[in-house]
């Protein structure tokens, strides 16, 4: 699900709460003139803010007053990180240095220079690992660098004979392979200190490219060896300067600036000596190259585990909770990524075209901070639960911390959201943890599917009220798919291609293609009890044009994939191919699929849900469809329309000819009289005869009638059109009839077309008419027959049986779905057909409807099916 700000219209699956204006209370504001707040951090006593004016401001939590200012940087302070067990604060700057401060004395401890510091550029991001005492940082030059601190470094000795600061420092630097107290002065870089503004968005310029000078200040001498250290005058001298060695660098960690990073603990099987479960650590980095990378940092050098392509512009913020990564991107998207299965779980549209520059989490609640000054809160189920204008400028940073209220007694105090912006304000918002009504995204992994809450019914119903091509693409993206539009022409409806990626492992995942259509036939309000294009719910049914044909089943399948993704249980790739011209004959479908076949990828099975049961209460599985040939027959005199009172009896009337010609197509029993028409019809088997007998009892319809509708060919004359004003005195000069043939196994569609045309031409020749005959085969679709012995068919049949608790009826359909047999041939795999609707759904008719129960059960059937076919 997803959302945007409350006052901006948008296509969204995350419906806001009814009282969206009930945003958190503004607890306190902190202001420092001409100091945009680029970064934030906090400990038990203080809030630290990194400014565009080179300083770190220290704010007292108890009095909300400015305690002190940490000076030393000569560039904007772009990132802050607190190491609680060391009582250290790290600050990274546009001056290509990282400074380490004591949070007890607020004195400087160390300065870290990145390797080739003059080429590193801005240092955008920091992450501290307490378990390994390692600081990781991301650079403008696309490198990832790190440094490991030894225990007791920076702390006074506690006992006699303990090593001094310098001895500990020398040992640390010696192990790192570098000399104590050496550093290269910071120099202005011709590229990284000045880059063209057209390459950055306005919010990015404010946040990442401060105008403060990066020129070096007068050098001071380090306490160790006299090496040069870049410090401002009247600034406290740190203990030492540290230069990052070459072995602590990964060059080109990304193909863009490394804007953000966070650490995530993970669980590894058999990682201890007893083969039990042990913990490991992963570093998550986000970049301007629109990717999130996952690094294993349990050894001396981080190793790349996986790369997520977010596809929505630069990744400007990341936050991690358990195995879930939330990546805030340019243009207002948050990508929800699962580290365990390496899949995209969901896309949240926060506010389109407005960058997300900071993310924070309180338990399962996600807070997003945008360049328009808005803060939004999303629940564990991705619903928008609050949205408010927090600042009058661009929000550049945020954290969750705790403060003690005036009435507070002990403990950590009250949770607050702290936000900083380029309006020079820090604002502190009183927030509450989420209510424990639903399990969050991590807990969903630990409970079985039977006991999990159904969080998708509301999505399913809500989505049915919205669908169209662009909206559907965004909807499927928000549910966790990689979605795009495949154009079919300049003036025709595109295909929607959406792929839900299953768990990625060494074994290649099975790939199931879902075919459906989002277009509908026209609907006049006449005959409807409600607006046909506004979803209306009544007595357990949803009413609206297209709800059963075919939008409802599409969304049930999509929600099934989303539910499995949410539970980390989707072990196959689900590829949805939804067209917009099915009701018009799918004229551009095959050509577009051929053109984009490589993008669609290989397919193992095809799933369709585009028909209904034959009763109200018994679920069905469809295993056969008839094919169709659509034909127009036109007879014309070549002259003008005539008056029957003047030329009647003398003129050879086209209407008479066409009536006689159409009469030659069937006999008195409505059997088709085209030569050899029935020669290739597959005989009725004893098994199918028995099946029709059973179905006859269910439907109270003669078995012969079922057979005639489902497995025997037929001919229908649909319409006769005439030229002229269509009154009773006119002899039309042109008459056109529209007819169709339904074909069945094993008739050949091309042979049937040829036989039809030959028959019409022969019979018209026998009439010796001076009128002319034109025949146009406007559309064809082959028949389809499923394989009842296929393991995929058995899996779907079992899923229906297990969900509904009854044996599904095996049925055939008299209609045609042109794309099904085509897809089978194109991808060389079998198709399956799961009808979801009831026999009274009124598809194509007034008051079209679908049972909400059928939609819910249909989704559950698909979940069972997708879970069971992973090993086929």
PDB file of N, CA and C in Angstrom, residues 744-796:
ATOM      1  N   UNK A 744     -13.914 -25.999 -31.825  1.00  0.00           N
ATOM      2  CA  UNK A 744     -13.542 -26.853 -30.693  1.00  0.00           C
ATOM      3  C   UNK A 744     -12.395 -27.773 -31.114  1.00  0.00           C
ATOM      4  N   UNK A 745     -11.781 -28.474 -30.152  1.00  0.00           N
ATOM      5  CA  UNK A 745     -10.764 -29.455 -30.508  1.00  0.00           C
ATOM      6  C   UNK A 745     -11.366 -30.533 -31.438  1.00  0.00           C
ATOM      7  N   UNK A 746     -10.747 -30.922 -32.518  1.00  0.00           N
ATOM      8  CA  UNK A 746      -9.419 -30.570 -32.992  1.00  0.00           C
ATOM      9  C   UNK A 746      -9.536 -29.804 -34.314  1.00  0.00           C
ATOM     10  N   UNK A 747     -10.502 -28.906 -34.404  1.00  0.00           N
ATOM     11  CA  UNK A 747     -10.679 -28.119 -35.606  1.00  0.00           C
ATOM     12  C   UNK A 747      -9.514 -27.139 -35.773  1.00  0.00           C
ATOM     13  N   UNK A 748      -9.141 -26.917 -37.026  1.00  0.00           N
ATOM     14  CA  UNK A 748      -8.060 -25.991 -37.326  1.00  0.00           C
ATOM     15  C   UNK A 748      -8.655 -24.652 -37.732  1.00  0.00           C
ATOM     16  N   UNK A 749      -8.268 -23.589 -37.050  1.00  0.00           N
ATOM     17  CA  UNK A 749      -8.905 -22.295 -37.266  1.00  0.00           C
ATOM     18  C   UNK A 749      -8.678 -21.781 -38.681  1.00  0.00           C
ATOM     19  N   UNK A 750      -7.506 -21.997 -39.243  1.00  0.00           N
ATOM     20  CA  UNK A 750      -7.252 -21.516 -40.606  1.00  0.00           C
ATOM     21  C   UNK A 750      -8.049 -22.304 -41.626  1.00  0.00           C
ATOM     22  N   UNK A 751      -8.173 -23.619 -41.418  1.00  0.00           N
ATOM     23  CA  UNK A 751      -8.983 -24.433 -42.341  1.00  0.00           C
ATOM     24  C   UNK A 751     -10.456 -24.043 -42.259  1.00  0.00           C
ATOM     25  N   UNK A 752     -10.934 -23.739 -41.058  1.00  0.00           N
ATOM     26  CA  UNK A 752     -12.330 -23.336 -40.900  1.00  0.00           C
ATOM     27  C   UNK A 752     -12.580 -22.012 -41.617  1.00  0.00           C
ATOM     28  N   UNK A 753     -11.658 -21.081 -41.489  1.00  0.00           N
ATOM     29  CA  UNK A 753     -11.803 -19.788 -42.175  1.00  0.00           C
ATOM     30  C   UNK A 753     -11.870 -19.989 -43.687  1.00  0.00           C
ATOM     31  N   UNK A 754     -10.990 -20.828 -44.208  1.00  0.00           N
ATOM     32  CA  UNK A 754     -10.972 -21.070 -45.654  1.00  0.00           C
ATOM     33  C   UNK A 754     -12.258 -21.757 -46.109  1.00  0.00           C
ATOM     34  N   UNK A 755     -12.706 -22.729 -45.311  1.00  0.00           N
ATOM     35  CA  UNK A 755     -13.940 -23.444 -45.690  1.00  0.00           C
ATOM     36  C   UNK A 755     -15.148 -22.517 -45.665  1.00  0.00           C
ATOM     37  N   UNK A 756     -15.221 -21.633 -44.692  1.00  0.00           N
ATOM     38  CA  UNK A 756     -16.335 -20.681 -44.608  1.00  0.00           C
ATOM     39  C   UNK A 756     -16.358 -19.785 -45.837  1.00  0.00           C
ATOM     40  N   UNK A 757     -15.218 -19.236 -46.193  1.00  0.00           N
ATOM     41  CA  UNK A 757     -15.164 -18.340 -47.344  1.00  0.00           C
ATOM     42  C   UNK A 757     -15.483 -19.082 -48.644  1.00  0.00           C
ATOM     43  N   UNK A 758     -14.946 -20.294 -48.794  1.00  0.00           N
ATOM     44  CA  UNK A 758     -15.227 -21.070 -50.001  1.00  0.00           C
ATOM     45  C   UNK A 758     -16.712 -21.379 -50.122  1.00  0.00           C
ATOM     46  N   UNK A 759     -17.336 -21.730 -48.993  1.00  0.00           N
ATOM     47  CA  UNK A 759     -18.766 -22.052 -49.002  1.00  0.00           C
ATOM     48  C   UNK A 759     -19.599 -20.830 -49.402  1.00  0.00           C
ATOM     49  N   UNK A 760     -19.311 -19.685 -48.816  1.00  0.00           N
ATOM     50  CA  UNK A 760     -20.075 -18.472 -49.122  1.00  0.00           C
ATOM     51  C   UNK A 760     -19.913 -18.068 -50.588  1.00  0.00           C
ATOM     52  N   UNK A 761     -18.699 -18.136 -51.082  1.00  0.00           N
ATOM     53  CA  UNK A 761     -18.468 -17.771 -52.483  1.00  0.00           C
ATOM     54  C   UNK A 761     -19.168 -18.735 -53.427  1.00  0.00           C
ATOM     55  N   UNK A 762     -19.127 -20.020 -53.098  1.00  0.00           N
ATOM     56  CA  UNK A 762     -19.772 -21.021 -53.968  1.00  0.00           C
ATOM     57  C   UNK A 762     -21.287 -20.831 -54.005  1.00  0.00           C
ATOM     58  N   UNK A 763     -21.895 -20.663 -52.848  1.00  0.00           N
ATOM     59  CA  UNK A 763     -23.346 -20.513 -52.790  1.00  0.00           C
ATOM     60  C   UNK A 763     -23.795 -19.196 -53.431  1.00  0.00           C
ATOM     61  N   UNK A 764     -22.986 -18.142 -53.257  1.00  0.00           N
ATOM     62  CA  UNK A 764     -23.347 -16.874 -53.876  1.00  0.00           C
ATOM     63  C   UNK A 764     -23.227 -16.975 -55.403  1.00  0.00           C
ATOM     64  N   UNK A 765     -22.256 -17.723 -55.889  1.00  0.00           N
ATOM     65  CA  UNK A 765     -22.118 -17.941 -57.331  1.00  0.00           C
ATOM     66  C   UNK A 765     -23.310 -18.684 -57.903  1.00  0.00           C
ATOM     67  N   UNK A 766     -23.814 -19.638 -57.122  1.00  0.00           N
ATOM     68  CA  UNK A 766     -24.994 -20.392 -57.593  1.00  0.00           C
ATOM     69  C   UNK A 766     -26.216 -19.490 -57.747  1.00  0.00           C
ATOM     70  N   UNK A 767     -26.249 -18.391 -57.024  1.00  0.00           N
ATOM     71  CA  UNK A 767     -27.401 -17.486 -57.067  1.00  0.00           C
ATOM     72  C   UNK A 767     -27.406 -16.605 -58.321  1.00  0.00           C
ATOM     73  N   UNK A 768     -26.283 -16.547 -59.022  1.00  0.00           N
ATOM     74  CA  UNK A 768     -26.174 -15.768 -60.258  1.00  0.00           C
ATOM     75  C   UNK A 768     -26.712 -14.346 -60.088  1.00  0.00           C
ATOM     76  N   UNK A 769     -26.324 -13.732 -58.998  1.00  0.00           N
ATOM     77  CA  UNK A 769     -26.742 -12.363 -58.717  1.00  0.00           C
ATOM     78  C   UNK A 769     -25.779 -11.370 -59.354  1.00  0.00           C
ATOM     79  N   UNK A 770     -26.324 -10.235 -59.803  1.00  0.00           N
ATOM     80  CA  UNK A 770     -25.444  -9.180 -60.319  1.00  0.00           C
ATOM     81  C   UNK A 770     -24.867  -8.308 -59.211  1.00  0.00           C
ATOM     82  N   UNK A 771     -25.248  -8.525 -57.952  1.00  0.00           N
ATOM     83  CA  UNK A 771     -24.640  -7.833 -56.814  1.00  0.00           C
ATOM     84  C   UNK A 771     -23.251  -8.416 -56.529  1.00  0.00           C
ATOM     85  N   UNK A 772     -22.483  -7.718 -55.692  1.00  0.00           N
ATOM     86  CA  UNK A 772     -21.123  -8.175 -55.367  1.00  0.00           C
ATOM     87  C   UNK A 772     -21.051  -8.644 -53.917  1.00  0.00           C
ATOM     88  N   UNK A 773     -20.163  -9.593 -53.705  1.00  0.00           N
ATOM     89  CA  UNK A 773     -19.979 -10.191 -52.369  1.00  0.00           C
ATOM     90  C   UNK A 773     -18.585  -9.858 -51.845  1.00  0.00           C
ATOM     91  N   UNK A 774     -18.511  -9.420 -50.571  1.00  0.00           N
ATOM     92  CA  UNK A 774     -17.230  -9.201 -49.878  1.00  0.00           C
ATOM     93  C   UNK A 774     -17.257  -9.980 -48.562  1.00  0.00           C
ATOM     94  N   UNK A 775     -16.160 -10.668 -48.285  1.00  0.00           N
ATOM     95  CA  UNK A 775     -16.046 -11.438 -47.039  1.00  0.00           C
ATOM     96  C   UNK A 775     -14.795 -10.973 -46.298  1.00  0.00           C
ATOM     97  N   UNK A 776     -14.940 -10.671 -45.014  1.00  0.00           N
ATOM     98  CA  UNK A 776     -13.813 -10.213 -44.201  1.00  0.00           C
ATOM     99  C   UNK A 776     -13.762 -11.009 -42.897  1.00  0.00           C
ATOM    100  N   UNK A 777     -12.685 -11.764 -42.717  1.00  0.00           N
ATOM    101  CA  UNK A 777     -12.449 -12.446 -41.433  1.00  0.00           C
ATOM    102  C   UNK A 777     -11.765 -11.435 -40.517  1.00  0.00           C
ATOM    103  N   UNK A 778     -12.499 -10.896 -39.586  1.00  0.00           N
ATOM    104  CA  UNK A 778     -11.980  -9.787 -38.780  1.00  0.00           C
ATOM    105  C   UNK A 778     -11.184 -10.232 -37.560  1.00  0.00           C
ATOM    106  N   UNK A 779     -11.430 -11.439 -37.070  1.00  0.00           N
ATOM    107  CA  UNK A 779     -10.750 -11.869 -35.838  1.00  0.00           C
ATOM    108  C   UNK A 779     -10.880 -13.378 -35.681  1.00  0.00           C
ATOM    109  N   UNK A 780      -9.809 -13.992 -35.194  1.00  0.00           N
ATOM    110  CA  UNK A 780      -9.846 -15.429 -34.900  1.00  0.00           C
ATOM    111  C   UNK A 780      -9.181 -15.695 -33.557  1.00  0.00           C
ATOM    112  N   UNK A 781      -9.584 -16.743 -32.905  1.00  0.00           N
ATOM    113  CA  UNK A 781      -8.936 -17.212 -31.673  1.00  0.00           C
ATOM    114  C   UNK A 781      -9.053 -18.729 -31.636  1.00  0.00           C
ATOM    115  N   UNK A 782      -7.977 -19.364 -31.270  1.00  0.00           N
ATOM    116  CA  UNK A 782      -7.976 -20.818 -31.257  1.00  0.00           C
ATOM    117  C   UNK A 782      -8.683 -21.349 -30.009  1.00  0.00           C
ATOM    118  N   UNK A 783      -9.084 -22.600 -30.066  1.00  0.00           N
ATOM    119  CA  UNK A 783      -9.649 -23.259 -28.890  1.00  0.00           C
ATOM    120  C   UNK A 783      -8.527 -23.590 -27.913  1.00  0.00           C
ATOM    121  N   UNK A 784      -8.912 -23.895 -26.662  1.00  0.00           N
ATOM    122  CA  UNK A 784      -7.931 -24.286 -25.646  1.00  0.00           C
ATOM    123  C   UNK A 784      -8.482 -25.441 -24.842  1.00  0.00           C
ATOM    124  N   UNK A 785      -7.633 -26.412 -24.580  1.00  0.00           N
ATOM    125  CA  UNK A 785      -8.003 -27.557 -23.750  1.00  0.00           C
ATOM    126  C   UNK A 785      -6.863 -27.841 -22.790  1.00  0.00           C
ATOM    127  N   UNK A 786      -7.172 -27.806 -21.492  1.00  0.00           N
ATOM    128  CA  UNK A 786      -6.150 -28.039 -20.486  1.00  0.00           C
ATOM    129  C   UNK A 786      -5.761 -29.500 -20.383  1.00  0.00           C
ATOM    130  N   UNK A 787      -4.622 -29.719 -19.737  1.00  0.00           N
ATOM    131  CA  UNK A 787      -4.107 -31.075 -19.528  1.00  0.00           C
ATOM    132  C   UNK A 787      -4.474 -31.513 -18.118  1.00  0.00           C
ATOM    133  N   UNK A 788      -5.452 -32.421 -18.010  1.00  0.00           N
ATOM    134  CA  UNK A 788      -5.926 -32.836 -16.691  1.00  0.00           C
ATOM    135  C   UNK A 788      -4.915 -33.687 -15.936  1.00  0.00           C
ATOM    136  N   UNK A 789      -3.905 -34.204 -16.627  1.00  0.00           N
ATOM    137  CA  UNK A 789      -2.878 -35.021 -15.982  1.00  0.00           C
ATOM    138  C   UNK A 789      -1.630 -34.220 -15.619  1.00  0.00           C
ATOM    139  N   UNK A 790      -1.660 -32.932 -15.881  1.00  0.00           N
ATOM    140  CA  UNK A 790      -0.519 -32.069 -15.609  1.00  0.00           C
ATOM    141  C   UNK A 790      -0.391 -31.828 -14.102  1.00  0.00           C
ATOM    142  N   UNK A 791       0.814 -31.897 -13.532  1.00  0.00           N
ATOM    143  CA  UNK A 791       0.960 -31.635 -12.083  1.00  0.00           C
ATOM    144  C   UNK A 791       0.543 -30.213 -11.698  1.00  0.00           C
ATOM    145  N   UNK A 792       0.661 -29.250 -12.605  1.00  0.00           N
ATOM    146  CA  UNK A 792       0.208 -27.888 -12.315  1.00  0.00           C
ATOM    147  C   UNK A 792      -1.311 -27.856 -12.145  1.00  0.00           C
ATOM    148  N   UNK A 793      -2.018 -28.602 -13.010  1.00  0.00           N
ATOM    149  CA  UNK A 793      -3.475 -28.689 -12.886  1.00  0.00           C
ATOM    150  C   UNK A 793      -3.844 -29.343 -11.559  1.00  0.00           C
ATOM    151  N   UNK A 794      -3.123 -30.402 -11.193  1.00  0.00           N
ATOM    152  CA  UNK A 794      -3.401 -31.087  -9.926  1.00  0.00           C
ATOM    153  C   UNK A 794      -3.161 -30.152  -8.742  1.00  0.00           C
ATOM    154  N   UNK A 795      -2.127 -29.329  -8.818  1.00  0.00           N
ATOM    155  CA  UNK A 795      -1.836 -28.398  -7.726  1.00  0.00           C
ATOM    156  C   UNK A 795      -2.947 -27.368  -7.570  1.00  0.00           C
ATOM    157  N   UNK A 796      -3.452 -26.833  -8.688  1.00  0.00           N
ATOM    158  CA  UNK A 796      -4.529 -25.853  -8.609  1.00  0.00           C
ATOM    159  C   UNK A 796      -5.815 -26.500  -8.104  1.00  0.00           C
TER     160      UNK A 796
END
